[in-house]
Amino acid sequence: MVNRKGVFIGAYVPNELKESLRRRAAAEHRTLSQEITRILVEAVHGKGLPTGSVDRRGNAVVPRRRAEDPEPRRRAEDLPYIAPDNKQKK
């Protein structure tokens, strides 16, 4: 028997949904289990970076906003501009 990392979650789903997930997993070169895990992680933790991308920011880094960005260009879901504590060179 194979050692598996994680727990089994059973669910009954319509056969059409299973086949759709299986086709999507195959298109992405994943197993059905990997595809379901990816969907669950995205649903719980939010959408991550695209495949192959590397997040080089640390966990404590606050996303930056430039002071020069005019107000209309900012999107509603963006964080407000936070002025730096000390003057930095551009």
CSV table of C-alpha atoms in Angstrom, one decimal:
chain,number,residue,atom,x,y,z
A,1,MET,CA,0.0,0.0,0.0
A,2,VAL,CA,1.2,3.5,-0.8
A,3,ASN,CA,1.9,6.0,2.0
A,4,ARG,CA,-0.2,9.0,1.4
A,5,LYS,CA,0.3,12.5,2.9
A,6,GLY,CA,-3.1,13.9,4.0
A,7,VAL,CA,-6.5,12.6,4.7
A,8,PHE,CA,-9.3,11.1,2.6
A,9,ILE,CA,-12.4,13.2,2.0
A,10,GLY,CA,-15.2,11.4,0.4
A,11,ALA,CA,-17.9,13.1,-1.6
A,12,TYR,CA,-20.6,12.1,-4.0
A,13,VAL,CA,-20.6,14.2,-7.2
A,14,PRO,CA,-22.5,13.9,-10.5
A,15,ASN,CA,-20.6,11.8,-13.0
A,16,GLU,CA,-20.5,14.8,-15.4
A,17,LEU,CA,-18.7,16.8,-12.8
A,18,LYS,CA,-16.2,14.0,-12.3
A,19,GLU,CA,-15.5,13.7,-16.0
A,20,SER,CA,-15.1,17.5,-16.4
A,21,LEU,CA,-12.6,17.5,-13.5
A,22,ARG,CA,-10.8,14.5,-15.0
A,23,ARG,CA,-10.5,16.2,-18.4
A,24,ARG,CA,-9.3,19.4,-16.8
A,25,ALA,CA,-6.7,17.5,-14.8
A,26,ALA,CA,-5.5,15.6,-17.9
A,27,ALA,CA,-5.2,18.9,-19.8
A,28,GLU,CA,-3.0,20.3,-17.0
A,29,HIS,CA,-1.0,17.0,-16.7
A,30,ARG,CA,-2.3,16.4,-13.2
A,31,THR,CA,-4.0,13.5,-11.5
A,32,LEU,CA,-7.7,13.9,-10.6
A,33,SER,CA,-6.6,14.1,-6.9
A,34,GLN,CA,-4.1,16.8,-7.6
A,35,GLU,CA,-6.6,18.8,-9.5
A,36,ILE,CA,-9.2,18.6,-6.7
A,37,THR,CA,-6.6,19.5,-4.1
A,38,ARG,CA,-5.5,22.5,-6.2
A,39,ILE,CA,-9.2,23.7,-6.5
A,40,LEU,CA,-9.7,23.3,-2.7
A,41,VAL,CA,-6.5,25.1,-1.8
A,42,GLU,CA,-7.5,28.0,-4.2
A,43,ALA,CA,-11.0,28.1,-2.6
A,44,VAL,CA,-9.7,28.2,0.9
A,45,HIS,CA,-6.5,30.3,0.5
A,46,GLY,CA,-7.3,32.4,-2.5
A,47,LYS,CA,-5.9,32.3,-6.0
A,48,GLY,CA,-2.1,32.0,-6.0
A,49,LEU,CA,0.5,32.9,-8.5
A,50,PRO,CA,0.4,31.3,-12.0
A,51,THR,CA,2.1,28.0,-12.4
A,52,GLY,CA,5.9,28.4,-12.5
A,53,SER,CA,5.9,31.8,-10.9
A,54,VAL,CA,7.9,32.4,-7.8
A,55,ASP,CA,6.8,34.8,-5.0
A,56,ARG,CA,10.0,36.6,-3.9
A,57,ARG,CA,8.3,38.7,-1.2
A,58,GLY,CA,8.5,37.7,2.4
A,59,ASN,CA,5.5,37.0,4.5
A,60,ALA,CA,5.8,40.3,6.4
A,61,VAL,CA,6.1,42.5,3.3
A,62,VAL,CA,3.2,44.9,2.7
A,63,PRO,CA,2.4,45.6,-0.9
A,64,ARG,CA,3.6,49.0,-2.0
A,65,ARG,CA,1.7,51.8,-3.6
A,66,ARG,CA,3.5,54.7,-5.3
A,67,ALA,CA,2.8,58.2,-4.2
A,68,GLU,CA,2.7,59.2,-7.9
A,69,ASP,CA,-0.2,57.0,-8.8
A,70,PRO,CA,-3.2,59.3,-9.4
A,71,GLU,CA,-6.3,58.4,-7.4
A,72,PRO,CA,-8.5,57.3,-10.4
A,73,ARG,CA,-6.0,54.7,-11.5
A,74,ARG,CA,-6.2,52.9,-8.2
A,75,ARG,CA,-8.6,50.0,-8.0
A,76,ALA,CA,-11.2,49.7,-5.2
A,77,GLU,CA,-9.6,46.5,-3.8
A,78,ASP,CA,-6.1,47.9,-3.7
A,79,LEU,CA,-4.5,48.8,-0.4
A,80,PRO,CA,-4.2,52.5,0.4
A,81,TYR,CA,-0.9,54.2,-0.1
A,82,ILE,CA,1.4,53.9,2.9
A,83,ALA,CA,4.1,56.6,3.1
A,84,PRO,CA,7.6,55.3,3.9
A,85,ASP,CA,9.0,56.2,7.3
A,86,ASN,CA,12.2,57.6,5.9
A,87,LYS,CA,13.0,59.3,2.6
A,88,GLN,CA,14.3,56.9,0.0
A,89,LYS,CA,16.1,57.6,-3.3
A,90,LYS,CA,14.2,56.9,-6.5
